[in-house]
Amino acid sequence: MIYLDNAATTKINPIAQEARNKSENETYANSSSMHSFAMESARLIKESKEILAGVLNCSPSEIYFTKGATESNNIAIHSFESKDKIALTSKIEHSSVYETLKASGFKEVIYLDNDQSGFIDLDDMADKITDDVSFVSIIYVNNEIGTIQDITAISKIIRYKNPNIVIHIDATQALGKISCDVEALDVDMMSFSAHKIYGPKGIGGMFVRKDIIDKIRPIMLGGNQQVISSGTDSHPAIYGFAIALRELVASEEYSYIRELNTYMRDLIAANISEYSFNTPDENSSPYILSVGFKGIKSEVLLHMLEQNEIYVSSGSACSKGVNNRVLTALGVDSAYMDGVIRFSFSSELSKEDLDYTVKVLADSIGTIRKVMG
């Protein structure tokens, strides 16, 4: 099997899995209970916060755990929605931001312009920041094409134009892979998930700057175990998350992933005609490579690859095909839009895996074009 859908979810790191299992078996008390057995569960959460805080360069008290980035994004948006205020965002946000803002109680949601590589037009953003704007949410690394926004530059403009604006970023595809130093990025909130970084599914979190925590409103009411999120803490999953992040940062796999991405680009260029890379050459995550193939139906191609135990995505797990909002915002040529495939990498892949993948890919595209043409 060749798994090239790691931007959708990753295989859990064995060390993280072991840490989680050990906690499930040996330290299973409810971390909110008052007895001494529960204190060890609470200690694991405390240690986990310290690990994340070290990566984000913040206080452990500013780390909160949720069910995942979708919940985190919803909390961020609904905490600051106001019928008297305006929110700014991009046209290429993850659906958990885009759809939540669309359904939010802001007076208006304004969408920023971007270029064909997905980079936000900073002049356009500066022009759209008015006294009525109170909230900005931007995806740090785009989940479909891998574009990395210059969050530091974005924050600098926002702070200059209106220092009272709350800045939130979705760092789901960034955490553990590129710098998520919240001081350098100068953001107020950051959302993330474990299952994108070889951690458990069903757990994520938020950085919330301490001076705005009293403004955060949970979207699920209950015991407020995580202050911003209710429900019994899944401390084994939280600990598995932290260990997965620790292992990813220590692995320094980034350079190898970049090598794989470049190798894949070169293979496609050498073996397939009429293709178009949607992922920019520079300032993009090497973990993601989006490619459009002319005259191809991506779902047909996806299933032909699947027959050879090669697993990829068409667009992303959350948006597909010719009606893809992100690809439309990029201005992707309609001849290529319906043939977009997203390859996303992990350190378990080899160049030999990519050799085989591109061979099957080229043969499959040739067959489809012959049938359709």
mmCIF file of C-alpha atoms in Angstrom:
data_model
loop_
_atom_site.group_PDB
_atom_site.id
_atom_site.type_symbol
_atom_site.label_atom_id
_atom_site.label_comp_id
_atom_site.label_asym_id
_atom_site.label_seq_id
_atom_site.Cartn_x
_atom_site.Cartn_y
_atom_site.Cartn_z
ATOM 1 C CA MET A 1 0.000 0.000 0.000
ATOM 2 C CA ILE A 2 1.143 3.529 -0.829
ATOM 3 C CA TYR A 3 -0.650 6.112 1.299
ATOM 4 C CA LEU A 4 -0.498 9.640 -0.144
ATOM 5 C CA ASP A 5 -3.430 11.167 1.749
ATOM 6 C CA ASN A 6 -1.627 12.332 4.877
ATOM 7 C CA ALA A 7 -3.157 15.817 4.745
ATOM 8 C CA ALA A 8 -6.509 14.120 5.408
ATOM 9 C CA THR A 9 -5.157 12.092 8.310
ATOM 10 C CA THR A 10 -1.972 10.338 9.340
ATOM 11 C CA LYS A 11 -1.055 6.977 10.780
ATOM 12 C CA ILE A 12 -0.469 7.347 14.505
ATOM 13 C CA ASN A 13 3.157 7.367 15.640
ATOM 14 C CA PRO A 14 3.907 4.065 17.458
ATOM 15 C CA ILE A 15 5.507 5.919 20.380
ATOM 16 C CA ALA A 16 2.426 8.139 20.694
ATOM 17 C CA GLN A 17 0.192 5.076 20.439
ATOM 18 C CA GLU A 18 2.165 3.332 23.166
ATOM 19 C CA ALA A 19 1.927 6.395 25.418
ATOM 20 C CA ARG A 20 -1.811 6.588 24.830
ATOM 21 C CA ASN A 21 -2.362 2.865 25.444
ATOM 22 C CA LYS A 22 -0.315 2.913 28.633
ATOM 23 C CA SER A 23 -2.420 5.772 29.948
ATOM 24 C CA GLU A 24 -5.648 3.992 28.991
ATOM 25 C CA ASN A 25 -4.517 0.867 30.831
ATOM 26 C CA GLU A 26 -2.679 2.264 33.849
ATOM 27 C CA THR A 27 -3.734 5.887 34.373
ATOM 28 C CA TYR A 28 -7.402 5.810 33.480
ATOM 29 C CA ALA A 29 -8.998 7.836 36.278
ATOM 30 C CA ASN A 30 -11.051 10.894 35.389
ATOM 31 C CA SER A 31 -8.603 13.800 35.571
ATOM 32 C CA SER A 32 -11.291 15.993 37.164
ATOM 33 C CA SER A 33 -11.853 13.664 40.118
ATOM 34 C CA MET A 34 -10.552 14.694 43.552
ATOM 35 C CA HIS A 35 -8.789 11.482 44.622
ATOM 36 C CA SER A 36 -5.070 10.757 44.349
ATOM 37 C CA PHE A 37 -5.425 8.260 41.474
ATOM 38 C CA ALA A 38 -6.869 11.057 39.323
ATOM 39 C CA MET A 39 -3.880 13.278 40.019
ATOM 40 C CA GLU A 40 -1.696 11.207 37.686
ATOM 41 C CA SER A 41 -4.215 11.718 34.871
ATOM 42 C CA ALA A 42 -4.179 15.457 35.549
ATOM 43 C CA ARG A 43 -0.378 15.373 35.561
ATOM 44 C CA LEU A 44 -0.351 13.930 32.043
ATOM 45 C CA ILE A 45 -2.498 16.843 30.851
ATOM 46 C CA LYS A 46 -0.148 19.278 32.560
ATOM 47 C CA GLU A 47 2.872 17.661 30.880
ATOM 48 C CA SER A 48 1.086 17.725 27.538
ATOM 49 C CA LYS A 49 0.403 21.438 27.855
ATOM 50 C CA GLU A 50 4.056 22.033 28.637
ATOM 51 C CA ILE A 51 5.129 20.167 25.481
ATOM 52 C CA LEU A 52 2.757 22.152 23.260
ATOM 53 C CA ALA A 53 3.635 25.426 24.947
ATOM 54 C CA GLY A 54 7.300 24.766 24.240
ATOM 55 C CA VAL A 55 6.564 24.394 20.526
ATOM 56 C CA LEU A 56 4.242 27.416 20.392
ATOM 57 C CA ASN A 57 6.384 29.647 22.636
ATOM 58 C CA CYS A 58 3.549 30.462 25.004
ATOM 59 C CA SER A 59 2.506 29.746 28.573
ATOM 60 C CA PRO A 60 1.073 26.258 29.285
ATOM 61 C CA SER A 61 -1.915 28.101 30.780
ATOM 62 C CA GLU A 62 -2.716 29.402 27.286
ATOM 63 C CA ILE A 63 -3.136 25.880 25.842
ATOM 64 C CA TYR A 64 -6.634 24.337 25.830
ATOM 65 C CA PHE A 65 -7.707 20.977 24.442
ATOM 66 C CA THR A 66 -10.798 20.418 22.272
ATOM 67 C CA LYS A 67 -12.245 17.611 20.180
ATOM 68 C CA GLY A 68 -10.306 18.891 17.153
ATOM 69 C CA ALA A 69 -9.570 21.913 14.981
ATOM 70 C CA THR A 70 -13.167 22.095 13.775
ATOM 71 C CA GLU A 71 -14.398 22.669 17.321
ATOM 72 C CA SER A 72 -11.534 25.094 17.951
ATOM 73 C CA ASN A 73 -12.392 27.109 14.844
ATOM 74 C CA ASN A 74 -16.044 27.219 15.830
ATOM 75 C CA ILE A 75 -15.184 28.392 19.338
ATOM 76 C CA ALA A 76 -12.922 31.147 18.013
ATOM 77 C CA ILE A 77 -15.521 32.480 15.583
ATOM 78 C CA HIS A 78 -18.590 32.258 17.800
ATOM 79 C CA SER A 79 -16.745 33.854 20.719
ATOM 80 C CA PHE A 80 -16.261 37.077 18.793
ATOM 81 C CA GLU A 81 -19.265 37.249 16.483
ATOM 82 C CA SER A 82 -21.214 40.481 16.779
ATOM 83 C CA LYS A 83 -24.148 41.931 14.862
ATOM 84 C CA ASP A 84 -22.344 45.289 14.933
ATOM 85 C CA LYS A 85 -18.951 44.089 13.691
ATOM 86 C CA ILE A 86 -17.263 42.764 10.544
ATOM 87 C CA ALA A 87 -15.049 39.683 10.130
ATOM 88 C CA LEU A 88 -12.320 39.325 7.521
ATOM 89 C CA THR A 89 -11.195 35.999 6.114
ATOM 90 C CA SER A 90 -9.830 34.502 2.905
ATOM 91 C CA LYS A 91 -11.725 32.783 0.111
ATOM 92 C CA ILE A 92 -9.642 29.637 0.557
ATOM 93 C CA GLU A 93 -10.292 28.777 4.191
ATOM 94 C CA HIS A 94 -10.974 25.268 5.435
ATOM 95 C CA SER A 95 -14.706 24.548 5.491
ATOM 96 C CA SER A 96 -14.789 24.617 9.311
ATOM 97 C CA VAL A 97 -13.889 28.313 9.145
ATOM 98 C CA TYR A 98 -15.640 29.233 5.912
ATOM 99 C CA GLU A 99 -18.976 27.633 6.770
ATOM 100 C CA THR A 100 -18.903 28.767 10.397
ATOM 101 C CA LEU A 101 -18.294 32.381 9.414
ATOM 102 C CA LYS A 102 -21.030 32.077 6.796
ATOM 103 C CA ALA A 103 -23.476 31.040 9.540
ATOM 104 C CA SER A 104 -22.129 33.407 12.186
ATOM 105 C CA GLY A 105 -23.733 36.470 13.729
ATOM 106 C CA PHE A 106 -21.304 39.027 12.317
ATOM 107 C CA LYS A 107 -22.832 42.044 10.624
ATOM 108 C CA GLU A 108 -20.800 41.127 7.546
ATOM 109 C CA VAL A 109 -18.069 38.723 6.493
ATOM 110 C CA ILE A 110 -15.632 40.191 3.954
ATOM 111 C CA TYR A 111 -13.490 37.882 1.835
ATOM 112 C CA LEU A 112 -9.960 38.951 0.942
ATOM 113 C CA ASP A 113 -8.529 38.729 -2.556
ATOM 114 C CA ASN A 114 -5.733 36.274 -3.344
ATOM 115 C CA ASP A 115 -3.456 35.526 -6.284
ATOM 116 C CA GLN A 116 -3.345 32.310 -8.344
ATOM 117 C CA SER A 117 -1.048 30.694 -5.787
ATOM 118 C CA GLY A 118 -3.424 31.438 -2.917
ATOM 119 C CA PHE A 119 -1.426 34.231 -1.297
ATOM 120 C CA ILE A 120 -3.567 36.948 0.255
ATOM 121 C CA ASP A 121 -3.366 40.385 -1.354
ATOM 122 C CA LEU A 122 -1.968 42.406 1.548
ATOM 123 C CA ASP A 123 -2.886 45.752 -0.024
ATOM 124 C CA ASP A 124 -6.464 44.552 -0.434
ATOM 125 C CA MET A 125 -6.493 43.443 3.198
ATOM 126 C CA ALA A 126 -5.177 46.807 4.394
ATOM 127 C CA ASP A 127 -7.884 48.606 2.400
ATOM 128 C CA LYS A 128 -10.609 46.414 3.917
ATOM 129 C CA ILE A 129 -9.614 46.958 7.550
ATOM 130 C CA THR A 130 -11.986 49.553 8.993
ATOM 131 C CA ASP A 131 -13.089 50.508 12.490
ATOM 132 C CA ASP A 132 -15.962 48.027 12.158
ATOM 133 C CA VAL A 133 -13.645 45.053 11.658
ATOM 134 C CA SER A 134 -13.188 43.162 14.931
ATOM 135 C CA PHE A 135 -12.058 39.674 13.890
ATOM 136 C CA VAL A 136 -9.718 38.172 11.275
ATOM 137 C CA SER A 137 -9.331 34.450 10.622
ATOM 138 C CA ILE A 138 -6.710 33.154 8.193
ATOM 139 C CA ILE A 139 -5.555 29.637 7.355
ATOM 140 C CA TYR A 140 -1.803 29.384 7.956
ATOM 141 C CA VAL A 141 -1.081 26.472 5.588
ATOM 142 C CA ASN A 142 -3.791 25.780 3.046
ATOM 143 C CA ASN A 143 -5.056 22.217 3.348
ATOM 144 C CA GLU A 144 -5.636 21.760 -0.388
ATOM 145 C CA ILE A 145 -2.642 23.384 -2.055
ATOM 146 C CA GLY A 146 -0.148 23.934 0.779
ATOM 147 C CA THR A 147 0.293 27.700 0.414
ATOM 148 C CA ILE A 148 1.923 29.194 3.530
ATOM 149 C CA GLN A 149 0.596 32.640 4.358
ATOM 150 C CA ASP A 150 2.985 35.257 5.745
ATOM 151 C CA ILE A 151 1.155 35.521 9.054
ATOM 152 C CA THR A 152 3.742 37.843 10.579
ATOM 153 C CA ALA A 153 3.273 40.356 7.762
ATOM 154 C CA ILE A 154 -0.499 39.985 7.966
ATOM 155 C CA SER A 155 -0.491 40.585 11.727
ATOM 156 C CA LYS A 156 1.777 43.605 11.381
ATOM 157 C CA ILE A 157 -0.646 45.273 8.975
ATOM 158 C CA ILE A 158 -3.650 44.447 11.142
ATOM 159 C CA ARG A 159 -2.033 45.730 14.342
ATOM 160 C CA TYR A 160 -1.044 48.959 12.597
ATOM 161 C CA LYS A 161 -4.487 49.552 11.090
ATOM 162 C CA ASN A 162 -6.551 48.502 14.101
ATOM 163 C CA PRO A 163 -4.813 47.068 17.200
ATOM 164 C CA ASN A 164 -8.146 45.987 18.720
ATOM 165 C CA ILE A 165 -8.785 43.327 16.054
ATOM 166 C CA VAL A 166 -8.611 39.724 17.285
ATOM 167 C CA ILE A 167 -6.395 37.574 15.025
ATOM 168 C CA HIS A 168 -7.117 33.849 14.720
ATOM 169 C CA ILE A 169 -5.244 31.364 12.533
ATOM 170 C CA ASP A 170 -6.019 27.779 11.612
ATOM 171 C CA ALA A 171 -2.664 26.020 11.969
ATOM 172 C CA THR A 172 -3.916 22.487 11.424
ATOM 173 C CA GLN A 173 -1.501 21.782 8.549
ATOM 174 C CA ALA A 174 1.313 23.820 10.134
ATOM 175 C CA LEU A 175 1.799 22.523 13.673
ATOM 176 C CA GLY A 176 5.026 20.560 14.074
ATOM 177 C CA LYS A 177 6.021 21.187 10.461
ATOM 178 C CA ILE A 178 6.811 24.906 10.297
ATOM 179 C CA SER A 179 7.287 27.515 13.011
ATOM 180 C CA CYS A 180 4.157 28.104 15.071
ATOM 181 C CA ASP A 181 5.772 30.604 17.447
ATOM 182 C CA VAL A 182 2.743 32.647 18.478
ATOM 183 C CA GLU A 183 4.887 35.569 19.614
ATOM 184 C CA ALA A 184 6.670 35.837 16.261
ATOM 185 C CA LEU A 185 3.382 35.355 14.386
ATOM 186 C CA ASP A 186 1.661 37.821 16.748
ATOM 187 C CA VAL A 187 -1.710 36.059 16.841
ATOM 188 C CA ASP A 188 -4.366 35.890 19.544
ATOM 189 C CA MET A 189 -5.687 32.395 18.825
ATOM 190 C CA MET A 190 -4.450 29.329 16.985
ATOM 191 C CA SER A 191 -6.347 26.101 16.201
ATOM 192 C CA PHE A 192 -4.813 22.662 15.604
ATOM 193 C CA SER A 193 -5.514 18.910 15.516
ATOM 194 C CA ALA A 194 -3.546 15.816 16.526
ATOM 195 C CA HIS A 195 -4.421 13.495 13.670
ATOM 196 C CA LYS A 196 -2.549 15.559 11.073
ATOM 197 C CA ILE A 197 0.756 15.066 12.924
ATOM 198 C CA TYR A 198 0.760 11.296 13.610
ATOM 199 C CA GLY A 199 -1.378 11.718 16.731
ATOM 200 C CA PRO A 200 -4.756 10.274 17.806
ATOM 201 C CA LYS A 201 -8.002 11.215 16.105
ATOM 202 C CA GLY A 202 -10.681 13.108 17.996
ATOM 203 C CA ILE A 203 -8.360 15.445 19.871
ATOM 204 C CA GLY A 204 -7.120 18.947 19.096
ATOM 205 C CA GLY A 205 -6.723 22.244 20.772
ATOM 206 C CA MET A 206 -6.268 25.985 20.819
ATOM 207 C CA PHE A 207 -3.795 28.561 21.876
ATOM 208 C CA VAL A 208 -5.724 31.458 23.420
ATOM 209 C CA ARG A 209 -3.810 34.526 24.543
ATOM 210 C CA LYS A 210 -4.418 35.013 28.253
ATOM 211 C CA ASP A 211 -5.755 38.565 27.922
ATOM 212 C CA ILE A 212 -8.754 37.401 25.854
ATOM 213 C CA ILE A 213 -9.632 34.126 27.593
ATOM 214 C CA ASP A 214 -12.508 35.748 29.480
ATOM 215 C CA LYS A 215 -14.155 36.491 26.115
ATOM 216 C CA ILE A 216 -14.159 32.880 24.917
ATOM 217 C CA ARG A 217 -17.555 31.164 24.752
ATOM 218 C CA PRO A 218 -17.729 27.342 24.570
ATOM 219 C CA ILE A 219 -19.989 25.901 21.889
ATOM 220 C CA MET A 220 -20.803 22.916 24.133
ATOM 221 C CA LEU A 221 -21.942 23.620 27.671
ATOM 222 C CA GLY A 222 -21.214 21.389 30.644
ATOM 223 C CA GLY A 223 -18.422 21.059 33.137
ATOM 224 C CA ASN A 224 -15.983 23.351 31.291
ATOM 225 C CA GLN A 225 -13.199 20.865 31.968
ATOM 226 C CA GLN A 226 -10.950 22.673 29.462
ATOM 227 C CA VAL A 227 -12.463 26.104 30.254
ATOM 228 C CA ILE A 228 -13.357 26.603 26.571
ATOM 229 C CA SER A 229 -14.631 23.048 26.007
ATOM 230 C CA SER A 230 -16.783 20.743 28.102
ATOM 231 C CA GLY A 231 -16.736 16.985 28.497
ATOM 232 C CA THR A 232 -14.520 14.527 30.350
ATOM 233 C CA ASP A 233 -10.923 15.129 29.345
ATOM 234 C CA SER A 234 -9.513 12.361 27.174
ATOM 235 C CA HIS A 235 -6.131 12.564 28.857
ATOM 236 C CA PRO A 236 -4.776 9.447 27.082
ATOM 237 C CA ALA A 237 -5.509 11.070 23.696
ATOM 238 C CA ILE A 238 -4.172 14.422 24.919
ATOM 239 C CA TYR A 239 -0.954 12.767 26.045
ATOM 240 C CA GLY A 240 -0.680 10.814 22.777
ATOM 241 C CA PHE A 241 -1.100 14.124 20.931
ATOM 242 C CA ALA A 242 1.713 15.762 22.883
ATOM 243 C CA ILE A 243 4.064 12.817 22.403
ATOM 244 C CA ALA A 244 3.308 12.735 18.661
ATOM 245 C CA LEU A 245 4.152 16.437 18.417
ATOM 246 C CA ARG A 246 7.337 15.968 20.435
ATOM 247 C CA GLU A 247 8.436 13.114 18.180
ATOM 248 C CA LEU A 248 7.616 15.007 14.976
ATOM 249 C CA VAL A 249 9.599 18.073 16.019
ATOM 250 C CA ALA A 250 12.550 15.899 17.082
ATOM 251 C CA SER A 251 12.481 13.895 13.832
ATOM 252 C CA GLU A 252 13.414 16.834 11.616
ATOM 253 C CA GLU A 253 11.661 15.044 8.747
ATOM 254 C CA TYR A 254 10.885 18.318 6.950
ATOM 255 C CA SER A 255 13.946 18.204 4.664
ATOM 256 C CA TYR A 256 13.150 14.630 3.621
ATOM 257 C CA ILE A 257 9.541 15.533 2.869
ATOM 258 C CA ARG A 258 10.774 18.473 0.766
ATOM 259 C CA GLU A 259 12.995 16.050 -1.136
ATOM 260 C CA LEU A 260 10.021 13.755 -1.804
ATOM 261 C CA ASN A 261 7.864 16.656 -2.987
ATOM 262 C CA THR A 262 10.526 17.882 -5.415
ATOM 263 C CA TYR A 263 11.113 14.341 -6.663
ATOM 264 C CA MET A 264 7.380 13.881 -7.296
ATOM 265 C CA ARG A 265 7.193 17.155 -9.215
ATOM 266 C CA ASP A 266 10.106 16.099 -11.411
ATOM 267 C CA LEU A 267 8.603 12.665 -12.064
ATOM 268 C CA ILE A 268 5.270 14.155 -13.125
ATOM 269 C CA ALA A 269 6.993 16.687 -15.398
ATOM 270 C CA ALA A 270 9.059 13.946 -17.049
ATOM 271 C CA ASN A 271 6.295 11.389 -17.531
ATOM 272 C CA ILE A 272 2.934 13.140 -17.954
ATOM 273 C CA SER A 273 1.731 15.808 -20.366
ATOM 274 C CA GLU A 274 -0.844 18.571 -19.871
ATOM 275 C CA TYR A 275 -0.591 19.000 -16.123
ATOM 276 C CA SER A 276 -0.655 22.071 -13.904
ATOM 277 C CA PHE A 277 0.734 22.390 -10.378
ATOM 278 C CA ASN A 278 -1.585 24.275 -8.044
ATOM 279 C CA THR A 279 0.915 24.187 -5.179
ATOM 280 C CA PRO A 280 3.361 27.084 -5.531
ATOM 281 C CA ASP A 281 7.088 26.372 -5.898
ATOM 282 C CA GLU A 282 8.004 28.649 -2.994
ATOM 283 C CA ASN A 283 6.429 29.435 0.381
ATOM 284 C CA SER A 284 4.431 26.234 0.374
ATOM 285 C CA SER A 285 4.330 23.175 2.589
ATOM 286 C CA PRO A 286 6.280 20.233 1.130
ATOM 287 C CA TYR A 287 3.735 17.925 2.743
ATOM 288 C CA ILE A 288 1.171 18.833 0.059
ATOM 289 C CA LEU A 289 1.287 18.721 -3.749
ATOM 290 C CA SER A 290 -1.847 19.609 -5.714
ATOM 291 C CA VAL A 291 -1.809 18.835 -9.437
ATOM 292 C CA GLY A 292 -4.456 19.257 -12.119
ATOM 293 C CA PHE A 293 -4.477 16.950 -15.160
ATOM 294 C CA LYS A 294 -6.206 18.161 -18.305
ATOM 295 C CA GLY A 295 -9.180 16.216 -19.599
ATOM 296 C CA ILE A 296 -9.384 13.970 -16.527
ATOM 297 C CA LYS A 297 -12.105 13.247 -13.979
ATOM 298 C CA SER A 298 -10.285 13.154 -10.658
ATOM 299 C CA GLU A 299 -12.640 10.612 -9.084
ATOM 300 C CA VAL A 300 -12.071 8.197 -11.968
ATOM 301 C CA LEU A 301 -8.325 8.635 -11.641
ATOM 302 C CA LEU A 302 -8.499 8.273 -7.864
ATOM 303 C CA HIS A 303 -10.233 4.907 -8.156
ATOM 304 C CA MET A 304 -7.794 3.662 -10.787
ATOM 305 C CA LEU A 305 -4.960 4.448 -8.401
ATOM 306 C CA GLU A 306 -6.905 2.792 -5.601
ATOM 307 C CA GLN A 307 -7.057 -0.435 -7.617
ATOM 308 C CA ASN A 308 -3.268 -0.460 -7.354
ATOM 309 C CA GLU A 309 -3.405 0.274 -3.596
ATOM 310 C CA ILE A 310 -2.348 3.892 -4.049
ATOM 311 C CA TYR A 311 -4.461 6.252 -1.964
ATOM 312 C CA VAL A 312 -4.803 9.972 -2.735
ATOM 313 C CA SER A 313 -7.458 12.719 -2.531
ATOM 314 C CA SER A 314 -9.329 14.642 -5.173
ATOM 315 C CA GLY A 315 -8.960 18.220 -3.919
ATOM 316 C CA SER A 316 -9.312 17.565 -0.185
ATOM 317 C CA ALA A 317 -11.374 15.358 2.087
ATOM 318 C CA CYS A 318 -13.780 18.288 2.573
ATOM 319 C CA SER A 319 -14.235 19.651 -0.980
ATOM 320 C CA LYS A 320 -13.997 17.975 -4.353
ATOM 321 C CA GLY A 321 -14.433 18.407 -8.060
ATOM 322 C CA VAL A 322 -15.417 21.148 -10.439
ATOM 323 C CA ASN A 323 -17.420 22.993 -7.778
ATOM 324 C CA ASN A 324 -14.391 23.261 -5.509
ATOM 325 C CA ARG A 325 -14.549 26.722 -3.921
ATOM 326 C CA VAL A 326 -10.794 26.901 -3.299
ATOM 327 C CA LEU A 327 -9.836 26.034 -6.863
ATOM 328 C CA THR A 328 -12.377 28.553 -8.133
ATOM 329 C CA ALA A 329 -10.859 31.251 -5.917
ATOM 330 C CA LEU A 330 -7.443 30.428 -7.385
ATOM 331 C CA GLY A 331 -8.770 30.872 -10.899
ATOM 332 C CA VAL A 332 -7.755 27.352 -11.938
ATOM 333 C CA ASP A 333 -8.391 26.723 -15.637
ATOM 334 C CA SER A 334 -11.652 24.803 -16.054
ATOM 335 C CA ALA A 335 -9.877 22.297 -18.302
ATOM 336 C CA TYR A 336 -7.768 21.222 -15.307
ATOM 337 C CA MET A 337 -10.126 21.850 -12.386
ATOM 338 C CA ASP A 338 -12.017 18.578 -12.519
ATOM 339 C CA GLY A 339 -8.775 16.614 -12.728
ATOM 340 C CA VAL A 340 -7.125 17.845 -9.552
ATOM 341 C CA ILE A 341 -5.394 15.309 -7.326
ATOM 342 C CA ARG A 342 -3.817 16.103 -3.959
ATOM 343 C CA PHE A 343 -0.779 14.062 -2.978
ATOM 344 C CA SER A 344 0.260 14.481 0.657
ATOM 345 C CA PHE A 345 3.409 12.983 2.086
ATOM 346 C CA SER A 346 4.810 11.333 5.196
ATOM 347 C CA SER A 347 8.244 10.072 6.180
ATOM 348 C CA GLU A 348 7.105 6.474 5.659
ATOM 349 C CA LEU A 349 7.161 7.019 1.890
ATOM 350 C CA SER A 350 10.179 6.260 -0.287
ATOM 351 C CA LYS A 351 11.262 7.472 -3.713
ATOM 352 C CA GLU A 352 10.563 3.963 -4.987
ATOM 353 C CA ASP A 353 6.954 4.413 -3.833
ATOM 354 C CA LEU A 354 6.748 7.597 -5.880
ATOM 355 C CA ASP A 355 8.337 5.920 -8.921
ATOM 356 C CA TYR A 356 5.593 3.305 -8.861
ATOM 357 C CA THR A 357 2.881 5.871 -8.161
ATOM 358 C CA VAL A 358 3.806 8.023 -11.170
ATOM 359 C CA LYS A 359 4.070 4.954 -13.419
ATOM 360 C CA VAL A 360 0.520 3.930 -12.473
ATOM 361 C CA LEU A 361 -0.588 7.556 -12.670
ATOM 362 C CA ALA A 362 0.795 7.999 -16.199
ATOM 363 C CA ASP A 363 -0.727 4.707 -17.394
ATOM 364 C CA SER A 364 -4.103 5.574 -15.858
ATOM 365 C CA ILE A 365 -4.181 9.064 -17.347
ATOM 366 C CA GLY A 366 -3.246 7.650 -20.717
ATOM 367 C CA THR A 367 -6.121 5.149 -20.516
ATOM 368 C CA ILE A 368 -8.651 7.790 -19.440
ATOM 369 C CA ARG A 369 -7.628 10.217 -22.160
ATOM 370 C CA LYS A 370 -7.781 7.503 -24.795
ATOM 371 C CA VAL A 371 -11.293 6.503 -23.717
ATOM 372 C CA MET A 372 -12.518 10.092 -23.463
ATOM 373 C CA GLY A 373 -10.763 11.433 -26.455
#
